CSV table of C-alpha atoms in Angstrom, one decimal:
chain,number,residue,atom,x,y,z
A,1,MET,CA,23.1,22.4,-54.5
A,2,THR,CA,20.0,20.6,-53.5
A,3,SER,CA,17.9,22.0,-50.8
A,4,VAL,CA,16.2,19.7,-48.3
A,5,VAL,CA,12.8,20.4,-47.3
A,6,SER,CA,11.8,19.3,-43.8
A,7,SER,CA,8.4,18.6,-43.0
A,8,PRO,CA,6.8,20.9,-40.4
A,9,PRO,CA,6.3,19.5,-36.8
A,10,ARG,CA,3.1,17.7,-36.2
A,11,THR,CA,0.4,20.0,-34.2
A,12,ILE,CA,-1.8,17.4,-31.9
A,13,ARG,CA,-5.3,18.6,-31.0
A,14,ILE,CA,-6.3,17.6,-27.3
A,15,GLY,CA,-10.1,17.4,-26.9
A,16,SER,CA,-11.5,18.3,-23.2
A,17,ARG,CA,-14.7,19.2,-21.3
A,18,LYS,CA,-15.1,22.9,-20.7
A,19,SER,CA,-15.5,22.2,-16.7
A,20,GLN,CA,-12.6,23.4,-14.3
A,21,LEU,CA,-11.6,19.8,-13.2
A,22,ALA,CA,-11.5,18.8,-16.8
A,23,LEU,CA,-9.3,21.4,-18.2
A,24,VAL,CA,-7.0,21.1,-15.1
A,25,GLN,CA,-6.7,17.3,-16.1
A,26,THR,CA,-6.1,18.2,-19.7
A,27,TYR,CA,-3.4,20.9,-19.0
A,28,TRP,CA,-1.6,18.5,-16.8
A,29,VAL,CA,-1.5,15.8,-19.8
A,30,GLN,CA,-0.7,18.5,-22.2
A,31,GLU,CA,2.4,19.8,-20.0
A,32,GLN,CA,3.6,16.0,-19.5
A,33,LEU,CA,3.5,15.4,-23.4
A,34,GLN,CA,5.2,18.6,-24.0
A,35,LYS,CA,8.1,17.9,-21.6
A,36,SER,CA,8.8,14.4,-23.5
A,37,PHE,CA,8.1,15.8,-26.8
A,38,PRO,CA,9.1,19.4,-27.0
A,39,ASP,CA,9.1,19.6,-30.9
A,40,ILE,CA,5.5,18.7,-31.2
A,41,THR,CA,2.7,21.5,-30.7
A,42,PHE,CA,-0.1,20.1,-28.2
A,43,GLU,CA,-3.3,22.6,-28.6
A,44,VAL,CA,-6.3,22.0,-26.2
A,45,HIS,CA,-9.8,22.2,-27.7
A,46,THR,CA,-12.8,22.3,-25.5
A,47,MET,CA,-16.2,20.9,-25.9
A,48,SER,CA,-19.6,20.8,-23.9
A,49,THR,CA,-21.1,17.2,-23.6
A,50,GLN,CA,-24.5,16.1,-22.8
A,51,GLY,CA,-23.9,15.5,-19.2
A,52,ASP,CA,-22.4,19.4,-18.6
A,53,LYS,CA,-25.7,20.6,-20.2
A,54,ILE,CA,-28.2,18.7,-18.7
A,55,LEU,CA,-28.0,19.9,-14.9
A,56,ASP,CA,-31.6,19.4,-13.7
A,57,VAL,CA,-31.8,15.6,-14.0
A,58,ALA,CA,-30.4,12.8,-11.8
A,59,LEU,CA,-27.5,11.2,-14.0
A,60,ALA,CA,-29.0,7.8,-13.6
A,61,LYS,CA,-32.4,8.9,-15.1
A,62,ILE,CA,-30.6,10.5,-18.4
A,63,GLY,CA,-29.9,6.9,-19.5
A,64,ASP,CA,-27.0,7.6,-21.5
A,65,LYS,CA,-23.6,5.6,-20.8
A,66,GLY,CA,-21.6,8.3,-22.7
A,67,LEU,CA,-22.8,11.4,-21.1
A,68,PHE,CA,-19.5,13.0,-20.9
A,69,THR,CA,-17.7,11.6,-24.0
A,70,LYS,CA,-19.8,11.4,-26.7
A,71,GLU,CA,-19.1,14.7,-28.2
A,72,LEU,CA,-15.5,14.4,-27.6
A,73,GLU,CA,-15.5,10.8,-29.5
A,74,LEU,CA,-17.6,12.4,-32.3
A,75,GLY,CA,-14.8,15.0,-32.6
A,76,MET,CA,-12.2,12.5,-33.0
A,77,ILE,CA,-14.3,10.5,-35.4
A,78,ASN,CA,-14.7,13.7,-37.4
A,79,GLN,CA,-10.9,14.5,-37.3
A,80,GLU,CA,-11.5,17.7,-35.2
A,81,ILE,CA,-9.2,16.5,-32.4
A,82,ASP,CA,-6.7,13.9,-32.2
A,83,PHE,CA,-7.1,12.4,-28.8
A,84,ALA,CA,-9.4,13.2,-25.7
A,85,VAL,CA,-8.5,13.2,-22.0
A,86,HIS,CA,-11.2,11.6,-19.9
A,87,SER,CA,-11.8,11.0,-16.2
A,88,LEU,CA,-11.5,7.3,-16.7
A,89,LYS,CA,-14.4,6.8,-14.6
A,90,ASP,CA,-16.7,8.4,-17.2
A,91,LEU,CA,-15.6,6.5,-20.3
A,92,PRO,CA,-17.7,3.5,-21.4
A,93,THR,CA,-16.2,0.1,-21.2
A,94,ASN,CA,-17.6,-0.4,-24.6
A,95,LEU,CA,-15.8,2.5,-27.1
A,96,PRO,CA,-17.1,3.5,-30.6
A,97,GLU,CA,-15.8,1.7,-33.6
A,98,GLY,CA,-12.5,3.2,-34.7
A,99,LEU,CA,-11.4,4.5,-31.4
A,100,THR,CA,-9.3,3.1,-28.7
A,101,LEU,CA,-8.3,3.6,-25.1
A,102,ALA,CA,-4.5,4.4,-25.8
A,103,ALA,CA,-3.3,5.1,-22.4
A,104,ILE,CA,-4.0,5.6,-18.7
A,105,THR,CA,-2.2,7.8,-16.3
A,106,GLU,CA,-1.1,7.2,-12.9
A,107,ARG,CA,-3.9,7.0,-10.4
A,108,GLU,CA,-4.7,9.7,-7.8
A,109,ASN,CA,-6.4,8.3,-4.5
A,110,PRO,CA,-9.5,6.5,-5.9
A,111,ALA,CA,-11.3,6.8,-2.7
A,112,ASP,CA,-14.5,8.7,-1.9
A,113,ALA,CA,-14.2,11.6,0.5
A,114,LEU,CA,-16.8,13.1,3.2
A,115,VAL,CA,-17.1,16.8,2.7
A,116,LEU,CA,-19.0,18.6,5.6
A,117,HIS,CA,-20.8,21.9,6.0
A,118,GLU,CA,-18.9,23.8,8.6
A,119,LYS,CA,-21.6,23.4,11.2
A,120,HIS,CA,-20.7,19.5,11.4
A,121,LYS,CA,-16.8,20.4,11.6
A,122,GLY,CA,-15.1,17.6,13.5
A,123,LEU,CA,-17.6,15.0,12.8
A,124,GLN,CA,-17.3,11.9,10.6
A,125,ILE,CA,-20.0,10.0,8.7
A,126,ASP,CA,-20.9,7.6,11.4
A,127,THR,CA,-21.1,10.5,14.1
A,128,LEU,CA,-23.5,12.7,11.7
A,129,PRO,CA,-26.9,13.3,13.1
A,130,GLU,CA,-29.9,11.1,12.2
A,131,GLY,CA,-31.6,12.6,9.3
A,132,ALA,CA,-28.5,14.4,8.0
A,133,VAL,CA,-28.9,15.5,4.3
A,134,ILE,CA,-26.2,14.0,2.3
A,135,GLY,CA,-25.7,14.9,-1.4
A,136,THR,CA,-24.5,12.6,-4.0
A,137,SER,CA,-25.1,12.2,-7.8
A,138,SER,CA,-23.9,8.6,-7.7
A,139,LEU,CA,-26.1,5.5,-7.5
A,140,ARG,CA,-22.8,3.5,-6.6
A,141,ARG,CA,-22.3,5.9,-3.3
A,142,LEU,CA,-26.0,6.1,-2.6
A,143,ALA,CA,-26.6,2.2,-2.7
A,144,GLN,CA,-23.5,1.5,-0.3
A,145,LEU,CA,-24.2,4.3,2.3
A,146,ARG,CA,-28.0,3.4,2.5
A,147,ASN,CA,-26.7,0.0,3.4
A,148,LYS,CA,-24.6,1.4,6.3
A,149,PHE,CA,-26.4,4.5,7.1
A,150,PRO,CA,-30.2,4.1,6.5
A,151,HIS,CA,-30.9,7.0,8.9
A,152,PHE,CA,-29.7,9.7,6.5
A,153,ASN,CA,-31.5,11.5,4.0
A,154,PHE,CA,-30.0,11.2,0.6
A,155,LYS,CA,-30.5,14.2,-2.2
A,156,ASP,CA,-29.2,14.3,-5.4
A,157,VAL,CA,-26.8,16.8,-6.3
A,158,ARG,CA,-25.8,18.0,-9.7
A,159,GLY,CA,-23.2,20.5,-11.5
A,160,ASN,CA,-19.6,20.7,-11.4
A,161,LEU,CA,-17.3,20.4,-8.1
A,162,ILE,CA,-17.5,24.1,-7.4
A,163,THR,CA,-21.0,24.6,-7.9
A,164,ARG,CA,-21.8,21.4,-5.7
A,165,MET,CA,-19.6,22.9,-3.1
A,166,ALA,CA,-21.0,26.3,-3.2
A,167,LYS,CA,-24.6,24.4,-2.7
A,168,LEU,CA,-23.0,22.7,0.4
A,169,ASP,CA,-21.7,25.8,1.9
A,170,ALA,CA,-25.1,27.3,1.2
A,171,GLY,CA,-26.7,25.0,3.8
A,172,GLU,CA,-28.6,23.1,1.3
A,173,TYR,CA,-26.4,19.8,2.1
A,174,ASP,CA,-25.1,18.7,5.6
A,175,ALA,CA,-22.4,16.8,3.7
A,176,LEU,CA,-21.4,15.7,0.2
A,177,ILE,CA,-19.6,12.6,-1.0
A,178,LEU,CA,-17.1,13.4,-3.6
A,179,ALA,CA,-13.9,11.9,-5.4
A,180,VAL,CA,-10.8,12.6,-3.2
A,181,ALA,CA,-9.1,12.8,-6.7
A,182,GLY,CA,-10.9,15.7,-7.9
A,183,LEU,CA,-10.8,17.7,-4.9
A,184,GLU,CA,-7.1,17.1,-4.7
A,185,ARG,CA,-6.6,18.3,-8.5
A,186,LEU,CA,-8.5,21.6,-7.8
A,187,GLY,CA,-6.5,22.1,-4.9
A,188,MET,CA,-9.4,21.6,-2.3
A,189,SER,CA,-7.6,18.9,-0.1
A,190,ASP,CA,-8.4,21.1,2.9
A,191,ARG,CA,-12.2,20.6,2.3
A,192,ILE,CA,-11.8,16.5,3.0
A,193,HIS,CA,-13.1,15.7,6.4
A,194,GLN,CA,-12.8,11.9,6.1
A,195,ILE,CA,-11.5,9.6,3.3
A,196,LEU,CA,-14.0,6.8,3.3
A,197,PRO,CA,-12.6,3.5,4.1
A,198,LYS,CA,-13.3,0.6,1.5
A,199,GLU,CA,-15.4,-1.2,4.0
A,200,ILE,CA,-18.0,1.8,3.7
A,201,SER,CA,-17.8,2.8,0.0
A,202,LEU,CA,-15.8,1.0,-2.7
A,203,HIS,CA,-14.8,3.5,-5.4
A,204,ALA,CA,-15.9,3.8,-8.9
A,205,VAL,CA,-14.4,1.8,-11.7
A,206,GLY,CA,-11.6,3.9,-13.2
A,207,GLN,CA,-11.9,6.4,-10.5
A,208,GLY,CA,-8.7,8.7,-9.7
A,209,ALA,CA,-7.2,7.9,-13.2
A,210,LEU,CA,-7.4,9.8,-16.5
A,211,GLY,CA,-8.0,7.9,-19.7
A,212,ILE,CA,-6.8,9.0,-23.1
A,213,GLU,CA,-8.8,8.0,-26.1
A,214,CYS,CA,-7.8,8.2,-29.7
A,215,ARG,CA,-8.5,7.1,-33.0
A,216,ALA,CA,-7.5,3.3,-33.3
A,217,ASP,CA,-5.5,3.8,-36.6
A,218,ASP,CA,-3.4,6.5,-35.2
A,219,THR,CA,-0.4,4.3,-34.5
A,220,GLU,CA,2.2,7.4,-34.3
A,221,LEU,CA,-0.1,9.2,-31.8
A,222,ILE,CA,-0.7,5.9,-29.7
A,223,SER,CA,3.1,5.4,-29.5
A,224,LEU,CA,3.5,8.8,-28.1
A,225,LEU,CA,0.7,8.6,-25.7
A,226,LYS,CA,2.2,5.5,-24.1
A,227,ALA,CA,5.3,7.8,-22.7
A,228,ILE,CA,2.6,8.8,-20.0
A,229,GLU,CA,1.0,5.8,-19.3
A,230,HIS,CA,1.5,4.2,-15.7
A,231,PRO,CA,1.5,0.5,-16.1
A,232,PRO,CA,0.4,-0.5,-12.7
A,233,THR,CA,-2.6,1.9,-12.8
A,234,ARG,CA,-3.5,0.4,-16.4
A,235,ASP,CA,-3.4,-3.2,-15.0
A,236,ARG,CA,-5.8,-2.0,-11.9
A,237,CYS,CA,-8.3,-0.2,-14.1
A,238,LEU,CA,-8.4,-3.0,-17.2
A,239,ALA,CA,-9.5,-5.3,-14.3
A,240,GLU,CA,-12.0,-3.1,-12.7
A,241,ARG,CA,-13.5,-2.0,-16.6
A,242,ALA,CA,-13.6,-5.8,-17.4
A,243,PHE,CA,-15.5,-6.5,-14.3
A,244,LEU,CA,-18.0,-3.7,-15.3
A,245,ARG,CA,-18.1,-4.5,-18.8
A,246,ASP,CA,-18.9,-8.2,-18.2
A,247,LEU,CA,-21.6,-7.3,-15.9
A,248,GLU,CA,-23.2,-5.0,-18.6
A,249,GLY,CA,-23.0,-2.0,-16.0
A,250,GLY,CA,-22.9,1.4,-17.2
A,251,CYS,CA,-21.4,4.4,-15.5
A,252,GLN,CA,-24.5,4.9,-13.3
A,253,VAL,CA,-25.1,1.7,-11.9
A,254,PRO,CA,-24.4,0.7,-8.1
A,255,ILE,CA,-21.1,-1.0,-8.7
A,256,GLY,CA,-18.0,-0.4,-6.6
A,257,VAL,CA,-14.4,-1.8,-6.8
A,258,ASN,CA,-11.1,-2.1,-5.1
A,259,THR,CA,-7.9,-3.2,-6.7
A,260,GLU,CA,-4.5,-3.8,-5.2
A,261,ILE,CA,-1.0,-4.9,-6.8
A,262,ASN,CA,1.3,-6.9,-4.7
A,263,GLY,CA,4.3,-7.9,-6.9
A,264,ASP,CA,2.5,-9.8,-9.7
A,265,ASP,CA,-0.6,-10.4,-8.0
A,266,LEU,CA,-3.5,-8.4,-8.8
A,267,THR,CA,-6.5,-8.6,-6.2
A,268,LEU,CA,-9.7,-7.2,-7.1
A,269,THR,CA,-12.8,-6.7,-4.7
A,270,GLY,CA,-16.3,-5.9,-6.5
A,271,ILE,CA,-19.7,-5.0,-5.0
A,272,VAL,CA,-23.2,-5.1,-6.6
A,273,ALA,CA,-25.8,-3.2,-4.7
A,274,SER,CA,-29.4,-2.2,-5.0
A,275,VAL,CA,-30.4,1.5,-4.8
A,276,ASP,CA,-32.0,1.0,-1.5
A,277,GLY,CA,-29.0,-0.8,0.1
A,278,GLN,CA,-31.3,-3.7,0.7
A,279,LYS,CA,-29.5,-6.2,-1.5
A,280,LEU,CA,-25.6,-6.5,-1.9
A,281,VAL,CA,-23.3,-9.0,-3.3
A,282,LYS,CA,-19.7,-8.6,-2.7
A,283,ASP,CA,-16.6,-10.8,-3.3
A,284,THR,CA,-12.8,-10.8,-3.9
A,285,VAL,CA,-10.6,-12.6,-6.7
A,286,THR,CA,-6.7,-12.8,-6.9
A,287,GLY,CA,-5.2,-13.3,-10.2
A,288,THR,CA,-1.8,-12.2,-12.0
A,289,ALA,CA,-1.6,-8.7,-13.1
A,290,LYS,CA,-0.5,-9.3,-16.7
A,291,ASN,CA,-4.1,-11.1,-16.9
A,292,ALA,CA,-6.0,-8.2,-15.4
A,293,GLU,CA,-8.9,-8.4,-17.7
A,294,GLN,CA,-9.3,-12.0,-16.8
A,295,VAL,CA,-9.5,-11.2,-13.1
A,296,GLY,CA,-12.2,-9.0,-13.8
A,297,THR,CA,-13.9,-11.5,-15.7
A,298,GLU,CA,-13.8,-14.1,-13.4
A,299,LEU,CA,-15.1,-11.6,-10.5
A,300,ALA,CA,-18.1,-10.5,-12.7
A,301,ASN,CA,-18.9,-14.4,-13.2
A,302,ILE,CA,-18.8,-15.0,-9.2
A,303,LEU,CA,-21.1,-12.3,-8.5
A,304,ARG,CA,-23.4,-13.0,-11.3
A,305,GLN,CA,-23.8,-16.5,-9.5
A,306,GLN,CA,-24.4,-14.5,-6.4
A,307,GLY,CA,-27.5,-12.8,-7.7
A,308,ALA,CA,-25.9,-9.5,-9.3
A,309,GLN,CA,-27.8,-9.8,-12.7
A,310,GLU,CA,-31.1,-9.9,-10.7
A,311,ILE,CA,-30.2,-6.6,-8.9
A,312,LEU,CA,-28.9,-4.9,-12.0
A,313,ALA,CA,-32.2,-5.7,-14.0
A,314,GLU,CA,-34.4,-4.5,-11.1
A,315,ILE,CA,-32.3,-1.2,-11.1
A,316,PHE,CA,-32.5,-0.9,-15.0
A,317,THR,CA,-36.5,-1.3,-14.9
A,318,GLU,CA,-36.6,1.3,-12.0
A,319,ILE,CA,-34.6,3.7,-14.1
A,320,GLN,CA,-36.8,3.1,-17.2
A,321,ARG,CA,-39.8,3.9,-15.1
A,322,GLY,CA,-38.3,7.1,-14.0
A,323,ALA,CA,-38.2,5.6,-10.3
């Protein structure tokens, strides 16, 4: 009698940052894949990234586009992990050679949220007192809010979400501007006092979605990861990422977007603003969702003609000077 030797089921290693939010997101991906492929073992491996370690410098001044991704990407290249789960807004638009964006999950609310100190309970962003201290680590949020509310005092805030909330509650800030999606994923929706409308703050490219990155030659894994991809979110985010990439903007520049899909049509609105909020260009393009990246490229060209490149060049010069 001939015995049949079956190959052992594959174990797939998932890379994640160590922050609470990153782990919540990664465990969610693990759970979804485990449901779809019960015969495969999915293990979570954690790593610390440069962005997690440098907490005393504003993100824009560190001058690196892969602050929260490089160590995870190196882990994939070195075969230490098989894929990584990122907040898509943190993932640069140009990936290292040999890696690919394999899947984009369904997006949570991509908007920004106003979170207030308890003494301002009941207020909204336009009723906060003059001189209110607003905490944000995002040049995108800073530029748009300075444009609308120049009478506020804006102050950088670093650390993970829990740390930032603790600083707010301790009275260091009157309010924080944070991503709705992060607050919701950590079960902190009750801390949201106002979801900022797009007329006040266009969100970051990819905000609210998870990007799953893996080695480009691992076709078996890419096929598995497609099981948790959300095509409408993918199309919206590909348009946004093409817009950002064509403007040569990194994660830490004042570029905001909003995308909507209506049937086969995809509408992308984009903004580029100076850090002081004084210069701002904004426009909207509609195209087909199946040509999402072309929509992003078209909008980038339009804003470039309106002066976006000059605004970004000034910002990069300021950052390099340490302004």
